[in-house]
PDB file of C-alpha atoms in Angstrom:
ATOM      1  CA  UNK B   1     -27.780 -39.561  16.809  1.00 41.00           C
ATOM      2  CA  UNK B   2     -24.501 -39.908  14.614  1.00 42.00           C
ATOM      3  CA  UNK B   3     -21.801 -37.307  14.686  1.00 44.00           C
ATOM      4  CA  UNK B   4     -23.173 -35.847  18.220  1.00 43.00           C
ATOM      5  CA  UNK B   5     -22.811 -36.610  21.951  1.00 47.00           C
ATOM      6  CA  UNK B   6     -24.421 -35.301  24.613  1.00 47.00           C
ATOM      7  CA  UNK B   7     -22.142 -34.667  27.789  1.00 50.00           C
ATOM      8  CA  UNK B   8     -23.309 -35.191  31.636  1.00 49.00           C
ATOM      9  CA  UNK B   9     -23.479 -30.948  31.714  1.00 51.00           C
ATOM     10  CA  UNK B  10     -26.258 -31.443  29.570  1.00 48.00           C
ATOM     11  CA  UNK B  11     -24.557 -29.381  26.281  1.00 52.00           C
ATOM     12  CA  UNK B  12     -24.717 -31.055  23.163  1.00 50.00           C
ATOM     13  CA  UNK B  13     -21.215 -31.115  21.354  1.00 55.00           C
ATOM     14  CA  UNK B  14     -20.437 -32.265  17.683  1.00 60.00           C
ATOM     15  CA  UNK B  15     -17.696 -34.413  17.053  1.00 62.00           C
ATOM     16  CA  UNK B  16     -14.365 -32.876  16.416  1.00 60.00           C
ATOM     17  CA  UNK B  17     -12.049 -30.447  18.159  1.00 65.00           C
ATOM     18  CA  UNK B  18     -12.089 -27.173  19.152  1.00 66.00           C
ATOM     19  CA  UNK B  19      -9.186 -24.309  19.042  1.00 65.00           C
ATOM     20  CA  UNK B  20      -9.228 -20.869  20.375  1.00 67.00           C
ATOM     21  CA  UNK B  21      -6.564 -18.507  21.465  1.00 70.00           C
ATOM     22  CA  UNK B  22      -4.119 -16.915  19.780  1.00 73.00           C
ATOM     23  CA  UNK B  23      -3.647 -19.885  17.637  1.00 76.00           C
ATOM     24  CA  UNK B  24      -6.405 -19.792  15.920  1.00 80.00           C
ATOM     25  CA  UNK B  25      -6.320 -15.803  15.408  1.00 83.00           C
ATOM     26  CA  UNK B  26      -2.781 -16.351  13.873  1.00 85.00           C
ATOM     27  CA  UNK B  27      -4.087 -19.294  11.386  1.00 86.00           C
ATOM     28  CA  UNK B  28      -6.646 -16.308  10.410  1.00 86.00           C
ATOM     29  CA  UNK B  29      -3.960 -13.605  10.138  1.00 88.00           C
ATOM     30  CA  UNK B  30      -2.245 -16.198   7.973  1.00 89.00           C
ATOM     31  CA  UNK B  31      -4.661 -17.023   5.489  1.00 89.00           C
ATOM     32  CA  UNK B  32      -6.238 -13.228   4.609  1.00 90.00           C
ATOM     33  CA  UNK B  33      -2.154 -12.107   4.413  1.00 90.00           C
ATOM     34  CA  UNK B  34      -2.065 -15.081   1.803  1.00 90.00           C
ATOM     35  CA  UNK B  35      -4.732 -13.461  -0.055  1.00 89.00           C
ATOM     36  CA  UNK B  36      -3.792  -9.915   0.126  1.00 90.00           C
ATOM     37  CA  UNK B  37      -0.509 -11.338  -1.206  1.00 89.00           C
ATOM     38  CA  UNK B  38      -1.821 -13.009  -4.265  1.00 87.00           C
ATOM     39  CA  UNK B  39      -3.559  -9.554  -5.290  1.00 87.00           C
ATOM     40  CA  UNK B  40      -1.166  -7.147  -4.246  1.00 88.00           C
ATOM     41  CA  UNK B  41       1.128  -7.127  -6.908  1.00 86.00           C
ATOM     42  CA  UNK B  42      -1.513  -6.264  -9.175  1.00 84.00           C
ATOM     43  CA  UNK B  43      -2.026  -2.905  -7.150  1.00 83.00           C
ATOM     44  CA  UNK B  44      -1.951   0.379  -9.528  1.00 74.00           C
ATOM     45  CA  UNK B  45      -1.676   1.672 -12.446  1.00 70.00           C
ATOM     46  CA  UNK B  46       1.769  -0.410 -13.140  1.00 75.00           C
ATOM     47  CA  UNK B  47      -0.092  -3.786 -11.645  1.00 77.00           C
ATOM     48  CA  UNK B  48       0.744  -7.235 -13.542  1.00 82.00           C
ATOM     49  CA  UNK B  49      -1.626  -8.974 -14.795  1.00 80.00           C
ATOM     50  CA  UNK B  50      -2.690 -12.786 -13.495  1.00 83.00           C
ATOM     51  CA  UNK B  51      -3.336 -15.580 -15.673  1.00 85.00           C
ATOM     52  CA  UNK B  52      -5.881 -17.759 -14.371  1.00 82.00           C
ATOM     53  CA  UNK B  53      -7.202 -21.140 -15.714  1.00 83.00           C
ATOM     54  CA  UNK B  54      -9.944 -23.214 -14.840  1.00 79.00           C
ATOM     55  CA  UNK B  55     -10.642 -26.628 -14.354  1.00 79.00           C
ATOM     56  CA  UNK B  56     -12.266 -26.896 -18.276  1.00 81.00           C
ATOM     57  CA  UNK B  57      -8.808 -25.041 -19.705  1.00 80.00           C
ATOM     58  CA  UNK B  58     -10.583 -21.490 -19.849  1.00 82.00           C
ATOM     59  CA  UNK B  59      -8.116 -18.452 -19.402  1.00 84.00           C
ATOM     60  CA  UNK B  60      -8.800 -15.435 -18.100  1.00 80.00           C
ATOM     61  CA  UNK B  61      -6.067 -12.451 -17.910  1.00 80.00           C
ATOM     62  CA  UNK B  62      -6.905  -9.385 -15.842  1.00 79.00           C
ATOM     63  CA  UNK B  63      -5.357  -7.275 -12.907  1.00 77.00           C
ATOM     64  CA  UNK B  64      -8.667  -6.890 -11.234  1.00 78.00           C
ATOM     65  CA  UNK B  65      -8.702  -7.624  -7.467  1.00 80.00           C
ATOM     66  CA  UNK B  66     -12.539  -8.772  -7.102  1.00 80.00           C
ATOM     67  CA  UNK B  67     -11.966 -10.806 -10.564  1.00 82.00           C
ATOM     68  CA  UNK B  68      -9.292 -12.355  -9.780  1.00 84.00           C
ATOM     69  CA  UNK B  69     -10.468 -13.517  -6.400  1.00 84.00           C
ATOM     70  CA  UNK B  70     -13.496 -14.780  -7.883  1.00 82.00           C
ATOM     71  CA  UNK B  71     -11.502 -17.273  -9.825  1.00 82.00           C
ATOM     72  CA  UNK B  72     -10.064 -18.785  -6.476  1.00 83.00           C
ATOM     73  CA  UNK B  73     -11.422 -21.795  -4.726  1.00 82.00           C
ATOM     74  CA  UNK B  74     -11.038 -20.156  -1.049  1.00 83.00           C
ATOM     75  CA  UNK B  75     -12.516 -22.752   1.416  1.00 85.00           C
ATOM     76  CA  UNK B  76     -11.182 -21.196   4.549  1.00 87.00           C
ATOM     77  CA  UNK B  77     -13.510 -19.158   6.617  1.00 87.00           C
ATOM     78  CA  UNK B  78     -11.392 -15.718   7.414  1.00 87.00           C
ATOM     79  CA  UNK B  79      -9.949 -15.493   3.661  1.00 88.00           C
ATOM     80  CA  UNK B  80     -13.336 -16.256   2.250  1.00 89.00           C
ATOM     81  CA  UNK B  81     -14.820 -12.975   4.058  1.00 89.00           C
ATOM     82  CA  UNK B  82     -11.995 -10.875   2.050  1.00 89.00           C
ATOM     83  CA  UNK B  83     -13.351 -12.422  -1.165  1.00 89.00           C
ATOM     84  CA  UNK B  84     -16.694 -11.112  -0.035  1.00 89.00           C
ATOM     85  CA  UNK B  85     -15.665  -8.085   0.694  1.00 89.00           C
ATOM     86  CA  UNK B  86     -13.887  -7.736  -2.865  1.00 88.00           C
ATOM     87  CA  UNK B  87     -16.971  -8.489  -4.364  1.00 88.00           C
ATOM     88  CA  UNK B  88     -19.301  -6.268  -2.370  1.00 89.00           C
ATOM     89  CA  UNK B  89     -16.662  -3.662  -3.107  1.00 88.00           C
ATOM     90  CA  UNK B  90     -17.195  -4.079  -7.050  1.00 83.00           C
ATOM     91  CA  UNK B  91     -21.194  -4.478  -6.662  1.00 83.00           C
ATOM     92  CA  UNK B  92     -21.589  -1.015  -4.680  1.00 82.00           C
ATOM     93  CA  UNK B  93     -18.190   1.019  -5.738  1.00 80.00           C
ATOM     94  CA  UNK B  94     -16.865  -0.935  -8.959  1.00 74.00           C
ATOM     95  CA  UNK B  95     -13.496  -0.357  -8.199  1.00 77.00           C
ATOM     96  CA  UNK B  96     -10.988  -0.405  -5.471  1.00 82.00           C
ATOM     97  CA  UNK B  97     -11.349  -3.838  -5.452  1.00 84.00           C
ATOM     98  CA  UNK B  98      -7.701  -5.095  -4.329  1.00 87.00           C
ATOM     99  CA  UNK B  99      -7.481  -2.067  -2.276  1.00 89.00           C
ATOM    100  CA  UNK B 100      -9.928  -3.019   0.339  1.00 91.00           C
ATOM    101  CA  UNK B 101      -8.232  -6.665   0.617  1.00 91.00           C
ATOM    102  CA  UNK B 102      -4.886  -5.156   0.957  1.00 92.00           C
ATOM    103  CA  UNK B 103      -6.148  -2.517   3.793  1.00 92.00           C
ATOM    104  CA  UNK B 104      -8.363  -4.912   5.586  1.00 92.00           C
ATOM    105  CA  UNK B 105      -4.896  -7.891   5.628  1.00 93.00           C
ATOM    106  CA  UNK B 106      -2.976  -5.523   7.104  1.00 93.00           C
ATOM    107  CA  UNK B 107      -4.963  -4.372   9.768  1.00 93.00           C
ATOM    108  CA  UNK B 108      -5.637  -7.872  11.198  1.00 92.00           C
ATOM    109  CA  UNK B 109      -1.875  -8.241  11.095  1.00 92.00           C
ATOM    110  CA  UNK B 110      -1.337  -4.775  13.047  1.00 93.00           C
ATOM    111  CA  UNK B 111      -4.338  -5.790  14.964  1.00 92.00           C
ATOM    112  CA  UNK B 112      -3.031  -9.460  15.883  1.00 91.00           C
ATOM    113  CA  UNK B 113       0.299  -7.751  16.869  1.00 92.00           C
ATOM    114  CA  UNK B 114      -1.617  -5.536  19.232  1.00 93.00           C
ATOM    115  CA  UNK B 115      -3.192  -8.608  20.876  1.00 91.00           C
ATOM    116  CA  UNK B 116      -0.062 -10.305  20.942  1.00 90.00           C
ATOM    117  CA  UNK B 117       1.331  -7.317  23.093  1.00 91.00           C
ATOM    118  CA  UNK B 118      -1.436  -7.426  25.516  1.00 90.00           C
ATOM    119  CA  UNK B 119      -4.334  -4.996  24.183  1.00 92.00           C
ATOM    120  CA  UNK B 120      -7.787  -6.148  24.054  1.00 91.00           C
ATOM    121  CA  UNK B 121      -9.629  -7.198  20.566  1.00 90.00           C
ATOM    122  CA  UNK B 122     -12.179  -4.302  21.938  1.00 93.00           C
ATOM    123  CA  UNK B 123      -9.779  -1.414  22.697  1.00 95.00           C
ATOM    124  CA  UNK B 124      -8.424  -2.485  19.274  1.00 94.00           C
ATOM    125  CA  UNK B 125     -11.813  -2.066  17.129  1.00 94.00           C
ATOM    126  CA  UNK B 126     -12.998   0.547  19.490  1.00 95.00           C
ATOM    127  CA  UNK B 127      -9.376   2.388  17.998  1.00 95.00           C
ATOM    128  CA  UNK B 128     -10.051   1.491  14.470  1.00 95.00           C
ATOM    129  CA  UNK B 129     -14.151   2.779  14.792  1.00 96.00           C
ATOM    130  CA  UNK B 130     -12.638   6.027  15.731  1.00 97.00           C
ATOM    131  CA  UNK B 131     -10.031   6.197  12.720  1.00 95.00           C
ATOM    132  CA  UNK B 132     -12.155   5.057  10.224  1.00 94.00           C
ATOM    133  CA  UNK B 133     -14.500   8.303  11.425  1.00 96.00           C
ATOM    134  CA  UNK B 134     -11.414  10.889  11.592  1.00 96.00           C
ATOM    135  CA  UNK B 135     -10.649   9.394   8.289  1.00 94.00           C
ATOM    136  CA  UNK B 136     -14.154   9.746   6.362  1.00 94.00           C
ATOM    137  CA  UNK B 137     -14.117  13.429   8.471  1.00 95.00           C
ATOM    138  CA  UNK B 138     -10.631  14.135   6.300  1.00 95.00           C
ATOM    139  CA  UNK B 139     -11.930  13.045   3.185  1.00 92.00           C
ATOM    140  CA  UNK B 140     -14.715  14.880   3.224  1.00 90.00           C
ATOM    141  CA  UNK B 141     -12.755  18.452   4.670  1.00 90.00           C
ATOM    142  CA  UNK B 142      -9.747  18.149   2.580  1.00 90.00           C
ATOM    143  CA  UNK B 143      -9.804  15.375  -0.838  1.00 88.00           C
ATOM    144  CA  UNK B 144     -13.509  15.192  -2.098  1.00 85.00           C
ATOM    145  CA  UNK B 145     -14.681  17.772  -4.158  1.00 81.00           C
ATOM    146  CA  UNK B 146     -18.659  18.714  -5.813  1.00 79.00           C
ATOM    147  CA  UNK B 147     -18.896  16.805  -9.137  1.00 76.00           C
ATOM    148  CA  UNK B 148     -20.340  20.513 -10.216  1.00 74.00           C
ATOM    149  CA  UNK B 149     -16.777  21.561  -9.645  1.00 78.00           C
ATOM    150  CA  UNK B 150     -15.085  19.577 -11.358  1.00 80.00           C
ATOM    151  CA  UNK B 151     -14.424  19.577 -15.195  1.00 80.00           C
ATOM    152  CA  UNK B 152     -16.144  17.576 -17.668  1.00 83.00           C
ATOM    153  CA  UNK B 153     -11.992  16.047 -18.942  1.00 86.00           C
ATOM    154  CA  UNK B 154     -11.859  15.355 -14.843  1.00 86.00           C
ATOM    155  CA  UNK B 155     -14.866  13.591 -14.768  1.00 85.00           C
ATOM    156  CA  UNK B 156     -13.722  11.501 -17.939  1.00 86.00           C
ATOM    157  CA  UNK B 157     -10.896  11.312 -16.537  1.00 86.00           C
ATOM    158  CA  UNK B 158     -11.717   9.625 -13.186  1.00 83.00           C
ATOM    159  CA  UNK B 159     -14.091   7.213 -15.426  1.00 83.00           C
ATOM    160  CA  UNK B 160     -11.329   5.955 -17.226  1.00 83.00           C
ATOM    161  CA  UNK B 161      -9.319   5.306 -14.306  1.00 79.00           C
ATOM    162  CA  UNK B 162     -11.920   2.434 -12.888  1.00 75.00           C
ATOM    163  CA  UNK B 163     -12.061   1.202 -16.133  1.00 76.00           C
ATOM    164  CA  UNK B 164      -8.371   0.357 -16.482  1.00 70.00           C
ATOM    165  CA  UNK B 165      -8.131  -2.787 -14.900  1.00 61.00           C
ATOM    166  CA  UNK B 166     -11.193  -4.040 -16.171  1.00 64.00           C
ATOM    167  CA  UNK B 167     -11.177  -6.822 -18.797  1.00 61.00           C
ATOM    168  CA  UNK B 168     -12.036  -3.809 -21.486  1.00 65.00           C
ATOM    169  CA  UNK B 169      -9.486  -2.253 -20.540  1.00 62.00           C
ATOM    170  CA  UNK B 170      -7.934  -1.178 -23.745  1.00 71.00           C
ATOM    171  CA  UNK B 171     -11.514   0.348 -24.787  1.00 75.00           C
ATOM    172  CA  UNK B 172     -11.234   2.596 -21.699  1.00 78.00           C
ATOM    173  CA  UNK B 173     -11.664   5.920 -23.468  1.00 81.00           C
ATOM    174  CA  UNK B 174     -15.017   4.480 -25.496  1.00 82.00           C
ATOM    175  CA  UNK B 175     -16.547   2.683 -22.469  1.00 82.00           C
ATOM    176  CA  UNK B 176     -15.568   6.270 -19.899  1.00 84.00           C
ATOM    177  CA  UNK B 177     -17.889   8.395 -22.613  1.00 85.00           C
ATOM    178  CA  UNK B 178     -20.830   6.165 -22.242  1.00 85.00           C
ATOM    179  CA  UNK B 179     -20.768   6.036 -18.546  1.00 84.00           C
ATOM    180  CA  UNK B 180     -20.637   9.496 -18.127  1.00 86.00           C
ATOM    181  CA  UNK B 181     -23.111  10.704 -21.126  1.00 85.00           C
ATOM    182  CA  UNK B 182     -24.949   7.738 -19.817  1.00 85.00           C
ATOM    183  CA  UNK B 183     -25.079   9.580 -15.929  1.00 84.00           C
ATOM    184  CA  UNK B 184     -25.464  13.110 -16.989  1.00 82.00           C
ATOM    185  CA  UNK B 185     -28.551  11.459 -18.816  1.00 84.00           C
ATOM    186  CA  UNK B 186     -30.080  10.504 -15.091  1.00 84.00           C
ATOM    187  CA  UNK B 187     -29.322  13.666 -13.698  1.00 84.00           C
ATOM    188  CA  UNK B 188     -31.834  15.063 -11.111  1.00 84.00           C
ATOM    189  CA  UNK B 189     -31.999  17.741  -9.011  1.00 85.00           C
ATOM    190  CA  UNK B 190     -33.175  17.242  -5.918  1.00 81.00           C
ATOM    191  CA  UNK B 191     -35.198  19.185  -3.485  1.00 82.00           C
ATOM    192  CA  UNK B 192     -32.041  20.599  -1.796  1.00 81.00           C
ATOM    193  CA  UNK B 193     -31.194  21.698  -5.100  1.00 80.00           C
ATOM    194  CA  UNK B 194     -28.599  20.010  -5.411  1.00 81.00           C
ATOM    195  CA  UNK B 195     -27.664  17.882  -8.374  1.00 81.00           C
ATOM    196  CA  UNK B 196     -28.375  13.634  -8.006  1.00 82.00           C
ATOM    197  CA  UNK B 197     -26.899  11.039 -10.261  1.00 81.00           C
ATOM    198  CA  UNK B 198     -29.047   7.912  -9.512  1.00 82.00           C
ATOM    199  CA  UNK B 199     -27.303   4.987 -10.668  1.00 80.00           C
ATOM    200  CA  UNK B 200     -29.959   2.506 -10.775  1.00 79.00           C
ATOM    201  CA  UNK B 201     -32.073   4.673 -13.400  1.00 80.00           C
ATOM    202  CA  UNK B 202     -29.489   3.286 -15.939  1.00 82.00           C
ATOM    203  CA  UNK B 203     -30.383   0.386 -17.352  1.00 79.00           C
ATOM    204  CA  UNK B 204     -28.202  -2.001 -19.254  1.00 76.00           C
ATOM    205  CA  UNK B 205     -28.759  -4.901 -21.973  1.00 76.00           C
ATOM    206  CA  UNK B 206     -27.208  -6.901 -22.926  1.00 74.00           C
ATOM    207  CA  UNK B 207     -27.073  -8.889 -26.286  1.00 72.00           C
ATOM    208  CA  UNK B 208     -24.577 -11.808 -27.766  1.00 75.00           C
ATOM    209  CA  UNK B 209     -22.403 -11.318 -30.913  1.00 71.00           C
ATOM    210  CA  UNK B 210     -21.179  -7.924 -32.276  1.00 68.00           C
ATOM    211  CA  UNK B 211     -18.457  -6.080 -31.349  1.00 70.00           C
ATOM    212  CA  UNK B 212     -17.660  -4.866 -28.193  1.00 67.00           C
ATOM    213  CA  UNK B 213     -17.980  -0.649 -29.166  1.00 66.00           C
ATOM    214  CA  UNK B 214     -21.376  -1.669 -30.728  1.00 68.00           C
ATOM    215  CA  UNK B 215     -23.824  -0.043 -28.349  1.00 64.00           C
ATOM    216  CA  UNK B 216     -27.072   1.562 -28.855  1.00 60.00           C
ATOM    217  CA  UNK B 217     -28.454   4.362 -26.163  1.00 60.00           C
ATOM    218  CA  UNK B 218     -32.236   5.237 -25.837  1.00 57.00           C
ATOM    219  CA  UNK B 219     -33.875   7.999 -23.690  1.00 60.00           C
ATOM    220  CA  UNK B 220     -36.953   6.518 -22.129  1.00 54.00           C
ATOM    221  CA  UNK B 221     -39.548   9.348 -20.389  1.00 54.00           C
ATOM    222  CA  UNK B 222     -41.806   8.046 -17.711  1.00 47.00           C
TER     223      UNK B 222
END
C-alpha cells in the first residue's frame, strides 16, 4: 500500500516522523500562548478592537474573543482546541469568550513549567481537578447570588455587560431589555419551588432587511 510500511515487529507505521518529549509539549505551549496573545489585548471593558479581513475583502471589527478566533485559519492541533473551546464557550455561556483562552494558555505554560521541573503531567491535572472544585465551592459560598435577589437595574445591568463586545454593541441598552423581558417571559417555577429560566423556550427569527431595533415579540401558550 502507498504511504505505509509494515515493520518486522509486525506494527504498521505511516510514513513520516514522530516527536515526543518535552519538545513537542513546548511547540504546544507555544502555539495556544500565540493565541491567547492575539486575544488578550482585547480583554475588558477598555479592550481594542481587531480588524479582520478576509480573503474576498470583507471586514469585520469587534473585540469578541470567540469572533475573532473564528476569523483565524488555525491549522495546528493544540491552538485549534482553544478555538473550540472559545466557541463552545459562546454556544453554552455567550460570553467570557477570551477569558477562557487566556486562563486555559496560561495554565499549560504554568503546567509545562511544572513538568519542566520534574512533576508529573498527572500530579499536575490531579492539582488543577482539585482547584477547579475549591474554586466552583468559592463561587458558589461567597460571589453568586439568587437572581430573586437581585434587582431588576442588576439584572439589566449584567445583560448589558455580555452584550458589550458584541458586534451590537452600541445597541446594548435596547438588545439587554429584550433578553431579559424576553426570560422573565419563560419563567417557571419548578417543583422545588424555586424559580427556572429555561433558555431554550425562547425562540428567535430571524428575517433580512429592516433595522436592527425592529423586533416583534409574541407570547405563544402550549
Amino acid at each position: 500500500m502507498s504511504g505505509f510500511q509494515k515493520p518486522h515487529n509486525g506494527a504498521l507505521l505511516i510514513d513520516g516522523t514522530r516527536q515526543s518529549g518535552q519538545d513537542v509539549r513546548q511547540q504546544n505551549v507555544t502555539a495556544v500562548v500565540s493565541i491567547a496573545n492575539i486575544v488578550k489585548t482585547s480583554l475588558g471593558p477598555v479592550g481594542l478592537d481587531k480588524m479582520l479581513v478576509d480573503e474576498i475583502g470583507d471586514v469585520t471589527i469587534t473585540n469578541d474573543g470567540a469572533t475573532i478566533l473564528k476569523q483565524l485559519e488555525v491549522e495546528h492541533p493544540a491552538a485549534r482546541v482553544l478555538v473550540e473551546l472559545s466557541e463552545l464557550q459562546d454556544q453554552e455561556v455567550g460570553d467570557g469568550t477570551t477569558s477562557v483562552v487566556i486562563i486555559a494558555a496560561e495554565l499549560l505554560k504554568r503546567a509545562n513549567e511544572l513538568v519542566r521541573e520534574g512533576i508529573h503531567p498527572t500530579t499536575i491535572m490531579s492539582g488543577y481537578r482539585l482547584a477547579m472544585r475549591e474554586a466552583v465551592k468559592y463561587i458558589k459560598d461567597s460571589l453568586a447570588h439568587k437572581t430573586a435577589a437581585l434587582g431588576p437595574d442588576t439584572i439589566l445591568n449584567c445583560a448589558k455587560t455580555t452584550l458589550n463586545s458584541k458586534i451590537f454593541g452600541k445597541d446594548s441598552d435596547f438588545f439587554a431589555k429584550m433578553a431579559v423581558e424576553a426570560m422573565h417571559s419563560v419563567k417557571v417555577i419548578g417543583e422545588d419551588g424555586k424559580p427556572k429560566y429555561p433558555v431554550k423556550s425562547v425562540g428567535i427569527m430571524t428575517q433580512h432587511g429592516g433595522k436592527t431595533q425592529n423586533k416583534y415579540e409574541y407570547d405563544y401558550e402550549y
